[in-house]
PDB file of C-alpha atoms in Angstrom:
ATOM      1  CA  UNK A 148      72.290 224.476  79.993  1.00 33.00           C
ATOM      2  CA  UNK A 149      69.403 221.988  80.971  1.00 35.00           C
ATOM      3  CA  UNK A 150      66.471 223.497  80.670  1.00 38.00           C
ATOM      4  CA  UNK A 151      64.045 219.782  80.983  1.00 40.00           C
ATOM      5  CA  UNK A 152      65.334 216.825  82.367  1.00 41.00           C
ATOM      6  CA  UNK A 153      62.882 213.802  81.681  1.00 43.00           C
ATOM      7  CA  UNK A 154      62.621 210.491  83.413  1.00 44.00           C
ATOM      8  CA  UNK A 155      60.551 207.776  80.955  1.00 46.00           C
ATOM      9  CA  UNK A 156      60.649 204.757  82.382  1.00 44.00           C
ATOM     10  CA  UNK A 157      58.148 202.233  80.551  1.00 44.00           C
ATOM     11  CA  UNK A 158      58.768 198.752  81.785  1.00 41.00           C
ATOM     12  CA  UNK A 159      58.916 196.175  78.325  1.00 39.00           C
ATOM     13  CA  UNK A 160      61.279 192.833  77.408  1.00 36.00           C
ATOM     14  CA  UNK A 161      64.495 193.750  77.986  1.00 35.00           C
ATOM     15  CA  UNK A 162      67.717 191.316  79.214  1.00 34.00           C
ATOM     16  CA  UNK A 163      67.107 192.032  82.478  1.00 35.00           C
ATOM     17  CA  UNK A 164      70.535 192.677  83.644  1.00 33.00           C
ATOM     18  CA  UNK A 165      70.559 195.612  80.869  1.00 34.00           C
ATOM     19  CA  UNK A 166      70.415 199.403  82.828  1.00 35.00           C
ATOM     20  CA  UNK A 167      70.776 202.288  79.785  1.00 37.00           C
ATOM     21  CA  UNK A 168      70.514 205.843  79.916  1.00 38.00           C
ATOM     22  CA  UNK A 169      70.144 206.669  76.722  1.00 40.00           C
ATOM     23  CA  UNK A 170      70.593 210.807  76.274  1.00 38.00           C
ATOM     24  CA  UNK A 171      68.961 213.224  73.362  1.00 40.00           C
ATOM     25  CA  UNK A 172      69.045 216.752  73.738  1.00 37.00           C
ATOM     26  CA  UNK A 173      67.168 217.739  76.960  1.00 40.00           C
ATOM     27  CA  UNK A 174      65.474 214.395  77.343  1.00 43.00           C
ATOM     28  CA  UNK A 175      66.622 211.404  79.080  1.00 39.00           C
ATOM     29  CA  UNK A 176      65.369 208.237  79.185  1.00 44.00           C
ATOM     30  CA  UNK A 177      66.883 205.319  81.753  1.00 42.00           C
ATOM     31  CA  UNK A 178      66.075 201.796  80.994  1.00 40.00           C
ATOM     32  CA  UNK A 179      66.511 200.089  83.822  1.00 41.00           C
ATOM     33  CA  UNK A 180      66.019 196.286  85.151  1.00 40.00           C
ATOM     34  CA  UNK A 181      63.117 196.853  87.530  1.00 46.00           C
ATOM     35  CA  UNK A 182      61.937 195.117  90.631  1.00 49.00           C
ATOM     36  CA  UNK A 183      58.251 194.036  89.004  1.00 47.00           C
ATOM     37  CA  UNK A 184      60.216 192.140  86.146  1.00 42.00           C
ATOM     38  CA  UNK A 185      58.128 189.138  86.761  1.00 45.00           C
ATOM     39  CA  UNK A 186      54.942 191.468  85.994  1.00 45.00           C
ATOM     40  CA  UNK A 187      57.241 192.970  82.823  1.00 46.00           C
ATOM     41  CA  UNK A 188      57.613 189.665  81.300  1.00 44.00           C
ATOM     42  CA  UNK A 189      53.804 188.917  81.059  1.00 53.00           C
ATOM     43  CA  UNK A 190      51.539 190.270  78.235  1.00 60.00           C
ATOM     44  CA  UNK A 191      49.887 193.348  80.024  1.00 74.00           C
ATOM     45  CA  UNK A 192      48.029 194.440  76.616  1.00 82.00           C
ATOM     46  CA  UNK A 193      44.262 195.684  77.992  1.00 89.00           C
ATOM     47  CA  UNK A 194      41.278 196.253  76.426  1.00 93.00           C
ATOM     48  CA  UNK A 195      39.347 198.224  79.285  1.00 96.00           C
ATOM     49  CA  UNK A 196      41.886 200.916  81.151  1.00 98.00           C
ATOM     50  CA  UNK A 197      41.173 202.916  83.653  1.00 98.00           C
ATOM     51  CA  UNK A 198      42.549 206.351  83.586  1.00 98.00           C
ATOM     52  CA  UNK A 199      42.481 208.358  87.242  1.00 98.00           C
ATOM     53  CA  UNK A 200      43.277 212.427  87.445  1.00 97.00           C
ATOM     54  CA  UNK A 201      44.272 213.420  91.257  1.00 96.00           C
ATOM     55  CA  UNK A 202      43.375 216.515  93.209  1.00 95.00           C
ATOM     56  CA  UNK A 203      44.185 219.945  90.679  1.00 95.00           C
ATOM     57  CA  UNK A 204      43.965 218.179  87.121  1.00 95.00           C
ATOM     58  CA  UNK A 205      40.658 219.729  86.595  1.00 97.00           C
ATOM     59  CA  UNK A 206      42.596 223.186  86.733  1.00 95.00           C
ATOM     60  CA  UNK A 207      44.732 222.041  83.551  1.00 89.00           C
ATOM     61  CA  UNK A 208      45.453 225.213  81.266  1.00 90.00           C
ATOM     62  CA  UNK A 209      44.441 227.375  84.265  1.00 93.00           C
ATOM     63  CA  UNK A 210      46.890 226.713  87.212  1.00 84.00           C
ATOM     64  CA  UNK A 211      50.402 227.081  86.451  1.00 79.00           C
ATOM     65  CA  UNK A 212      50.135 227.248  82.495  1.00 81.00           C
ATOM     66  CA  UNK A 213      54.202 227.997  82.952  1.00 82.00           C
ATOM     67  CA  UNK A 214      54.838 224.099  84.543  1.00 77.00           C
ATOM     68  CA  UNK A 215      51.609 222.438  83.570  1.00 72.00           C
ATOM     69  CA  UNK A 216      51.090 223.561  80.156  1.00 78.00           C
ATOM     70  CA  UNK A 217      48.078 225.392  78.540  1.00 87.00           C
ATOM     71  CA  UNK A 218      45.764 221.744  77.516  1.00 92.00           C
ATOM     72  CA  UNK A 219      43.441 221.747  79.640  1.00 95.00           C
ATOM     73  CA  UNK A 220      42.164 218.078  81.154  1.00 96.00           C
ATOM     74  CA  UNK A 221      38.460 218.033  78.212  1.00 97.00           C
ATOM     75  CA  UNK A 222      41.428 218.019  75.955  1.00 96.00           C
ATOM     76  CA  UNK A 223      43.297 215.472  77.381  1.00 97.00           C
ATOM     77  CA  UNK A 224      40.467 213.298  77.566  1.00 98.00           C
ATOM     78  CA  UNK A 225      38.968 214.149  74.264  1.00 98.00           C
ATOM     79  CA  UNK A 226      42.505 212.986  72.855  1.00 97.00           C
ATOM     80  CA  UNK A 227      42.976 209.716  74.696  1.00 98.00           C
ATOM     81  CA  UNK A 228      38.942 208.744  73.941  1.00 98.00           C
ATOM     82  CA  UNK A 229      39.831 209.168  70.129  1.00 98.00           C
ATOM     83  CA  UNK A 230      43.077 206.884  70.776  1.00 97.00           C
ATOM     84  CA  UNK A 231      41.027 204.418  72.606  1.00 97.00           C
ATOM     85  CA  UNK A 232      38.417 204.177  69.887  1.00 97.00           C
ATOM     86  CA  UNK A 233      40.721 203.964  67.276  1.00 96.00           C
ATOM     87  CA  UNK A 234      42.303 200.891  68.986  1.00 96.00           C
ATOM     88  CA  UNK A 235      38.463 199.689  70.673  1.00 96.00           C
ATOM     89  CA  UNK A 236      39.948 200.027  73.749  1.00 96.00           C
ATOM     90  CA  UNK A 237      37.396 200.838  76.553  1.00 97.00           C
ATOM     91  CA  UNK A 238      38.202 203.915  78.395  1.00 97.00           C
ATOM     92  CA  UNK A 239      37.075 204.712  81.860  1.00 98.00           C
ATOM     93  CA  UNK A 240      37.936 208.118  82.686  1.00 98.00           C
ATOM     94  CA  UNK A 241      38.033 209.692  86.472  1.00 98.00           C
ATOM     95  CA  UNK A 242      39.018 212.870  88.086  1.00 98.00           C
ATOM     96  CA  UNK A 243      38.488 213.545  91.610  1.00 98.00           C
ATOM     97  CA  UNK A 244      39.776 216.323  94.114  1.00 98.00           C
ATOM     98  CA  UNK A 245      38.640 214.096  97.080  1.00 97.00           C
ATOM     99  CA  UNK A 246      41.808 211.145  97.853  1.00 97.00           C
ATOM    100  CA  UNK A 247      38.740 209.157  99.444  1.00 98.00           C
ATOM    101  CA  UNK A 248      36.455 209.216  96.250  1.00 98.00           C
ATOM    102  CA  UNK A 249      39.700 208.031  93.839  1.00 98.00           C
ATOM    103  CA  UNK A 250      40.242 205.173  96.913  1.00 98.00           C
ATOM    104  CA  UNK A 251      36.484 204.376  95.883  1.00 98.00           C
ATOM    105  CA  UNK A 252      36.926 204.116  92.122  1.00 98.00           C
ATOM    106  CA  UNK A 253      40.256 202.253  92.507  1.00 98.00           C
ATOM    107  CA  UNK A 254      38.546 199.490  94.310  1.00 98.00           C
ATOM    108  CA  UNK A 255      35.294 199.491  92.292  1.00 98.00           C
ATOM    109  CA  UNK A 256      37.905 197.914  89.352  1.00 98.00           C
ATOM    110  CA  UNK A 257      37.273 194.617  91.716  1.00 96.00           C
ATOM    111  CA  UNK A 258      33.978 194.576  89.701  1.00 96.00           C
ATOM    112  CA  UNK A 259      34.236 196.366  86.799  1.00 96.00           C
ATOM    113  CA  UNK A 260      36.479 194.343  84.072  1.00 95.00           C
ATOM    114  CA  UNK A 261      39.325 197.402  84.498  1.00 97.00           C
ATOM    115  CA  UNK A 262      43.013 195.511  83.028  1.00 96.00           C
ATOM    116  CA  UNK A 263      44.837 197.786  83.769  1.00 97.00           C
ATOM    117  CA  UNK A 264      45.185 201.264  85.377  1.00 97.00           C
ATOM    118  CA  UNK A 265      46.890 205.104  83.989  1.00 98.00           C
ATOM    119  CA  UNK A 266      47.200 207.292  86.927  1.00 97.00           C
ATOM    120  CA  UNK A 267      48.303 210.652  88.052  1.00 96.00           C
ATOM    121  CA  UNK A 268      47.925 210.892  91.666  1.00 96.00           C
ATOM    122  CA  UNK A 269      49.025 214.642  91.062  1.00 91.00           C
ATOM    123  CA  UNK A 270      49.873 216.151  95.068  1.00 88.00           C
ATOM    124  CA  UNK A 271      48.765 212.674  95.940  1.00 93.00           C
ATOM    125  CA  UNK A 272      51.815 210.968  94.584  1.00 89.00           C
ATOM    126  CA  UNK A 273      53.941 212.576  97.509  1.00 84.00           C
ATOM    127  CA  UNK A 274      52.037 211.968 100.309  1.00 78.00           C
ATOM    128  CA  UNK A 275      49.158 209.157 100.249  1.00 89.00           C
ATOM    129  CA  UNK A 276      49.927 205.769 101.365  1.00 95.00           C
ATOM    130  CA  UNK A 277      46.316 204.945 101.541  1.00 97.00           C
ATOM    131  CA  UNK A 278      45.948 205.643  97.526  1.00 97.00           C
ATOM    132  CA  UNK A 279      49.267 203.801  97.102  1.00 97.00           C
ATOM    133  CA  UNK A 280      47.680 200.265  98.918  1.00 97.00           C
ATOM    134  CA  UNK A 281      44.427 200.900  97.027  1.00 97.00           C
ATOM    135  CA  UNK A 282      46.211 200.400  94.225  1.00 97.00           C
ATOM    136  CA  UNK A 283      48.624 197.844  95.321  1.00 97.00           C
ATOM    137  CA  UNK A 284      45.298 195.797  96.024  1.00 97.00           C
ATOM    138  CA  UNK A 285      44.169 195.413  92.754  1.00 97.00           C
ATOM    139  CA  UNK A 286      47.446 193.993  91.603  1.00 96.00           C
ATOM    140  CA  UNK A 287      46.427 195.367  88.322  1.00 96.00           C
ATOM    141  CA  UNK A 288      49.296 196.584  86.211  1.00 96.00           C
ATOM    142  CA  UNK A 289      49.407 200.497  86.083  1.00 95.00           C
ATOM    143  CA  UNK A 290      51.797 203.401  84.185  1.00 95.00           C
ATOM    144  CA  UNK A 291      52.541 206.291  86.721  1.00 93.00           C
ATOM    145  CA  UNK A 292      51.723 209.756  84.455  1.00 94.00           C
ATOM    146  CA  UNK A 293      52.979 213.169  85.466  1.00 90.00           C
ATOM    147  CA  UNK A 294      52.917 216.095  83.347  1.00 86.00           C
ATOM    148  CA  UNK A 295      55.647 218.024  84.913  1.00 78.00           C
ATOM    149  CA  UNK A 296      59.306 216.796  85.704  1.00 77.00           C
ATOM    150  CA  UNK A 297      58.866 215.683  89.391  1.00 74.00           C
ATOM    151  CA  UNK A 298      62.676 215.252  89.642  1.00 66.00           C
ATOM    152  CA  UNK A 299      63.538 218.672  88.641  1.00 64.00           C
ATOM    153  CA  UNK A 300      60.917 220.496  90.680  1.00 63.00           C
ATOM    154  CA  UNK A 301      60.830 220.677  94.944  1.00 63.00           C
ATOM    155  CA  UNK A 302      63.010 218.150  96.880  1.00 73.00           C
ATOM    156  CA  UNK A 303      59.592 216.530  98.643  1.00 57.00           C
ATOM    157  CA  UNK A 304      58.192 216.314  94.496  1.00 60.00           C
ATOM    158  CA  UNK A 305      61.259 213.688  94.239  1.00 59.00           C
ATOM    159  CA  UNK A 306      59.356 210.584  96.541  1.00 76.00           C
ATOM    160  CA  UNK A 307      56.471 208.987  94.730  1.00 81.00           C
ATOM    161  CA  UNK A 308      54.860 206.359  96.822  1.00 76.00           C
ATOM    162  CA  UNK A 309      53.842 204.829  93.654  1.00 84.00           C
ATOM    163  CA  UNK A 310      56.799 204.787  91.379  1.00 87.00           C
ATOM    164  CA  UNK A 311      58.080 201.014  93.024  1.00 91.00           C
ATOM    165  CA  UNK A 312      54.716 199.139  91.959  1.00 92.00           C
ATOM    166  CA  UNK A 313      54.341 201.093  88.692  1.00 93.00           C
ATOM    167  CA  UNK A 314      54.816 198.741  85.159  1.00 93.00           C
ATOM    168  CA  UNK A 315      56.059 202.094  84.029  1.00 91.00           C
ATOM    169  CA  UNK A 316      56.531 205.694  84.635  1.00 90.00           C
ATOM    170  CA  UNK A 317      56.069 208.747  82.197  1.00 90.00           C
ATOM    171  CA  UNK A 318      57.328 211.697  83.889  1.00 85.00           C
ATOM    172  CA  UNK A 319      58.033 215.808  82.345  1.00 85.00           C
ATOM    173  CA  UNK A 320      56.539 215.105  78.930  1.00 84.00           C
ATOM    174  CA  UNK A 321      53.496 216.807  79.413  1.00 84.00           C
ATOM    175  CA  UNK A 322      49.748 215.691  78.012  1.00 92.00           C
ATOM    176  CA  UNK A 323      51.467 213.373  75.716  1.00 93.00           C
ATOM    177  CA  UNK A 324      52.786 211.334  78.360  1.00 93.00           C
ATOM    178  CA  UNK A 325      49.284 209.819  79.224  1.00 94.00           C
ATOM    179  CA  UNK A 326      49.169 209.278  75.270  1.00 96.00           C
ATOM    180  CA  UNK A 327      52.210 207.056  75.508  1.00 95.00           C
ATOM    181  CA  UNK A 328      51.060 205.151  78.474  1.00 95.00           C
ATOM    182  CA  UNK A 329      47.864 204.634  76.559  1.00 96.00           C
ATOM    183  CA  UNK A 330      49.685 203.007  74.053  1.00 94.00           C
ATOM    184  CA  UNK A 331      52.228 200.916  75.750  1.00 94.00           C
ATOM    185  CA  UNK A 332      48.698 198.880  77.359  1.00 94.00           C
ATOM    186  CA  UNK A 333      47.528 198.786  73.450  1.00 92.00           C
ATOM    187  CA  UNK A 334      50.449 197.790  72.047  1.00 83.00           C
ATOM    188  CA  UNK A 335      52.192 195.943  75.053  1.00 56.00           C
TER     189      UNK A 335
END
């Protein structure tokens, strides 16, 4: 029995007519020629990320421990800061409830020095076209992060408006999978 099906998709040189689904026990991941390959093929290494939380992530270790795990978001940070400074990385961190204030940050990165982007758009990732072009305008390159499978939770959980423009996708591995984004713009 399945009990965690995982989708990692993290975009790096590959022949670019190779598509592999590569299977361990309850974790998949499918490498896959993508649609951005052009933005794959350049070096997409950053020194100043900018990591966004959507609506809820403050509530992590509270709300749903059973899907979203007991860490709660201070941790999350705390860990990825440590990564960052280990690698002198510059980390801006953001979490907002409010899809207008994240629209905000997202285009402040116009000014800022941002390289690249690690978002969760959370509920957002369903539903928000507006947070989807805010992105999209930046054309910075960004990793899609959520904690929980999306593809083995509620039919409408299966449509991210994001998932096409993402450099990469980390989906179902919980906290860690902002970790690995982290490092795929470090070590890219």
């Amino acid at each position: 029995m399945l009990h965690c099906a995982v989708i990692l998709t993290l975009s790096f040189r590959v022949n670019s007519y190779l598509n592999a689904l590569i299977v361990f026990k309850n974790l998949y991941i499918f490498i896959g020629k993508s649609d951005n390959f052009q933005t794959m093929q350049k070096n997409i290494t950053a020194k100043s990320i900018l990591i966004i939380h959507g609506p809820n992530l403050n509530l992590l270790g509270i709300r749903e421990p059973d899907i979203y795990g007991t860490v709660t978001l201070e941790d999350i940070n705390h860990r990825l800061l440590e990564m960052a400074q280990a690698a002198g990385v510059q980390l801006d961190i953001f979490q907002n409830n409010s899809e207008g204030m994240l629209i905000d940050r997202i285009h402040s990165t116009f000014q800022d020095g941002t390289e690249a982007i690690i978002i969760n758009p959370a509920g957002l990732t369903h539903t928000s076209i507006a947070l989807r072009d805010a992105i999209a305008a930046t054309n910075l390159p960004f990793v899609e992060v959520h904690l929980s499978n999306i593809y083995a939770r509620e039919s409408f959980r299966h449509k991210s408006y994001f998932s096409d423009l993402a450099v990469g996708i980390v989906s179902g591995l919980g906290y860690k999978g902002y970790e690995f984004a982290l490092q795929f713009f470090i070590k890219s």
